[in-house]
Amino acid sequence: MSASREVCSREVMLFLFLLPELAFFGSLRHWKLIMYEWVAGGTNCVMEGYGAYSSEIKYNSFFRIVTKSYQHALALAFAVNETNQSPNLLPNVTLGFHIYDSYYDAKMTYHNTLELLGHSRKFVPNYMCHTQQNLVAVIGGINADISFHMAELLSHYKIPQVGYLHSEVGIFTPPTGDVNFRAHSSDHTHQFIGIIWLLQHFRWTWVGIFAVDDTGGDHFLQILEPLLSSNKICSAFTKRIPKQGLLLLINDLAVMALNIYPYIIDEKAKTCLIYGESMALLWLSTFVALADPGHMENGTFEKVWITTTQIDFSVTGFLTRRNFHIFQRTLSLAIHSNKLLDFQTYLQNINPHFVQGDGFRKGFWENAFGCLLASPSAPMELDGTCTGEERLETLPGLIFEMDMTGHSYSIYNAVYAVAHSLQFFVRKKAGKKSNKSIKRLPKTDLHSFLQDISFNNSGGEALSFNGNWEIMAGFDILTVLIFRNTSFLSMKVGSVDPSAPEGKEVTINEDMIVWHRRQVLPLSVCSSSCEPGYWKKRKEREKFCCYDCIKCAEGMFSHEKDMDDCLKCPQDQYPNKEQDKCIPKLTTFLSYEEPLGISSAMVAALFSLVTLLVLGIFIKHRHTPIVKANNQDITYTLLISLLLCFLCSFLFLGYPRNITCFLRHSAFGIIFSVAVSCVLGKTVTVVLAFMATKPGSSTRKWVGKKLSNSVVFFCSLIQVGICIMWLGTSPPFTHIDMQSLTKEIVVKCHLGSVIMYYFVLGYMGLLAAISFMLAFLARKLPDTFNEAKCITFSMLVFCSVWLSFVPTYLSTKGKYVVAVEIVSILASSAALLCYIFFPKCYIILLQPSLNSKEQLIRRKT
C-alpha cells in the first residue's frame, strides 16, 4: 500500500455503489439481503489509499457472504486508490465513496439514495449538512429496477448515473430526459444480437425464456421478443421468476414450482434463456427441488441454458451438489475484462486484519477460508481460528478470483470515466481555482464532459464513450462444466466484438463445447427441419416456428432447408426429381438425327419417288383412254402438287429458321389447296359429263377442260390471296419456347397470326368438303372410267385426317407438334395418291385390255 497523504484541504467526491449480491440469508423460505455502509471522506486523512472508513454491520447466524462479489467492492476501492495516487490525474482532488445496499427493495433504494444526496446520518431529504462532501456522480446498481429507482431521484438533482452492468444500463433514462452513462462492455443491443446469433448458429428456433419479474425483465422481453420474431425464432414460452429479495411463503413457492416445473422439463424446448440476477439460478433449482425431488437427486436435464451477462455464474457457488448439476453445460455471456497485474498485486497484499471502514473483510475472510477471526477482546487462539497467514491467491476460483471479472472491470472503468471527466473539467476551468470550480460544478456539465472524454486505463486499454454514451468493448461466450464435487470450469468458446468488420462480429469454436449425451448437438425446434424439395406450411393457431413440411408443387424447387415457399427455376432450367435444384433444359426440335425425324424423312422421300413413278407411268401412257378420260392436264397438275406436298414435309424437319418458318405453312397451304382444287375439278368434270349425256341437256356447253381448269385456278388463287395477306401482316418466325415443356426448350416456328393459319386450314377444309360431297353424289353414276368412287374414298380419308389433326395439334407440345403436322401432310397426300391413282395404274400396267377404246364402247353399249 502507498503512504498516507493529507487531504484535509481538498474536496472529496462521493460515489454511491449498490452491491446487493454480496450477502444473503440462508433460509429458503424467508431470505433477503443485508445492508452495508462503507463510508469514506469527510475531513479525515487518507489511509492506505482509501480514505477514512467507518462501518456498521448487521449480522446473525443466517448471514453468509457471497465471496465472489467481494471483488466488486475491492475493484471500486482499487480504482479510487489508483486515481488518488496518480500525480497526473486530479492532483488536487481526492475521490471517496459510499457503498449502500438496496435490499432489492424500491423503498430502501429511494431511502438510501435520498440519504446519500443529503449526506446525513439522519434522513433529512434536501438538507446538505456536509458541505465538504460534493457528490458528482453515482455508479449505478447491479439490478435494472435499482437503477430505475435511482434515476428517478438523481435526474432531479442532475447527478449522472454511470451504469456498469451489461444490457441493463442502457435503459436508465430518467423522465426529465437526462442521460445516464454506461461504463460497461457494450450496449445491451449487442448482447441481444449475440443471443440471436448464438441461436441461429445452432439452428435453435424454439426457445424457452425465464425472465425476472421486474422492470428490467419487462424491458428485456420488449426488446428480445421482436428480435426473435424478425430472425425466425419463436419463444416456446415466457415464464417470470421472482425477483431477488422477494419474500415468499413455502406454499407460494410450491404453487409457483408446480407452474414453472413443466416448462423446465419441456422436451421440445431444449434451449432456455435465463435473464435476471445470479440468484435466478437459485430460484430455478428451488422449483425443481420442490416439484420433483427424485429427479433433482438423480436426473439430468438435457437442456442448454443460456445466461445473460447480469448473471455471474460463479456467484452461485453456494448451491449444493444436489441441485447444481441441472445447469450443466450452460452457455454464458460474460462482460469483457482485461487482465490488470497491479490489481493482482493489490489483492495479494490484502490481509484479514480489520481496516477501518471495510465492513466486508471479516465476513468474507471467515466464509472464504472457513475459519473464525479472533476477537480483539478475546485474542486467545482456538481451534478453527484464522492464522492471518491466509492468502487470496490460494482460494479456488469458485470462492474468489484473482483475475478481475467483467463486472469488476466495468466498475473499475466507471471510476476512471468519472475521474477523467473531472480532469477535463478542471482543465477547462484552468483560469479559476480548481477546488472552487469543482465545488460549484453543475451536474449537467459533467454529462457533456463524460460524453466527450477518451482515456487509457491502467491496463493500457483505450476507452471512450460513443454517441450512445457507452464504452464499447464486447463480451465473451463461455461454456460451464460442472464436476461431481460441485466445482465448475468456465471455458471461453467465443466472443462478440462490435468493432469487428461486418459479418465477423461474433466468433465461436463449436468444437470446444461439450454437449449432453452422445456429444450430439441438441435440437430445440417446434418442428423438424424441412429438407430441400419441401416448404414450410404454418400450422393454424400456432406460432410460425410450428409447421408441416409440404412437397414442392410440380415445376417448383427449394434448395435450402426450412424455406417458407418453393421457387421457380429460371426459364432455361427445370427442377430435378428431388426438386432441390435446377437442371439446364435441353434444346429440342424435330431433327434429322432422331428416329422420328429419320422415319418422317424416309416416308416423305418414298412417297415422293412413288409419285414420280406414277407421273412417269401416266406420261408414258398419256394416249390411252384411261389417262385421257378425266382431263389429262388436271391429272398431271394433281400429281405434281402431291409430289410437292410430300417434299413440303422436309420444311418441317431440322432447326427452324426464319426462312423455313416463312415458307413452311404458306407453301403447305397453297400446295394442298391446288391438290384439293384438282380433285374438285375432276369431280365437277364427272358430274357434268354424266349430265351432258341426257337428251336435250343444256350442260353440254360446260363440258370441257376450260371449266375444270378454271375451278383449279380460281380455288387456288383464293388460298394464295389468304397466304399473301398472312405473310404481309404477321408472318411466322423462329421462336424459342421455354414455357410449354418442363424439361425442354422448344425451338419452333411461331405462327405469327394464329387466326390466319386457321383461315388457311379452314379454306382447305371447305374445298375438301365440297369435293367429298360432289364425289359422294356421283359415286354410282354409270361410266367406264368414273373416278367418283375413288375420289369419294380418298376425300373421306383426307377429311378424316385433317379433322383429327385439329384436336391433336392443340393438345400436343414441343417437337411433337411438328411431327403431327408432318404425319397429317403425308397421310392426306398418300390418301389422294393411293385411292385416286393406284386403281388406274393397276389397269394400265396389269389389265391393259381394259384400257382400250373398244372396251369403252362395249361397256357403254
Tab-separated table of C-alpha atoms in Angstrom, residues 353 372-383 385-387:
chain	number	residue	atom	x	y	z
A	353	HIS	CA	-6.773	-7.557	9.829
A	372	LEU	CA	-13.002	-17.508	12.603
A	373	LEU	CA	-11.109	-14.283	13.130
A	374	ALA	CA	-10.048	-13.752	16.730
A	375	SER	CA	-11.918	-11.002	18.522
A	376	PRO	CA	-9.779	-8.083	19.805
A	377	SER	CA	-11.420	-8.530	23.206
A	378	ALA	CA	-10.564	-12.241	23.282
A	379	PRO	CA	-7.302	-12.760	21.376
A	380	MET	CA	-6.993	-16.362	22.602
A	381	GLU	CA	-6.408	-18.766	19.734
A	382	LEU	CA	-8.928	-21.599	19.474
A	383	ASP	CA	-9.395	-24.445	17.024
A	385	THR	CA	-9.187	-19.636	14.311
A	386	CYS	CA	-7.744	-17.839	11.287
A	387	THR	CA	-3.954	-17.602	11.462
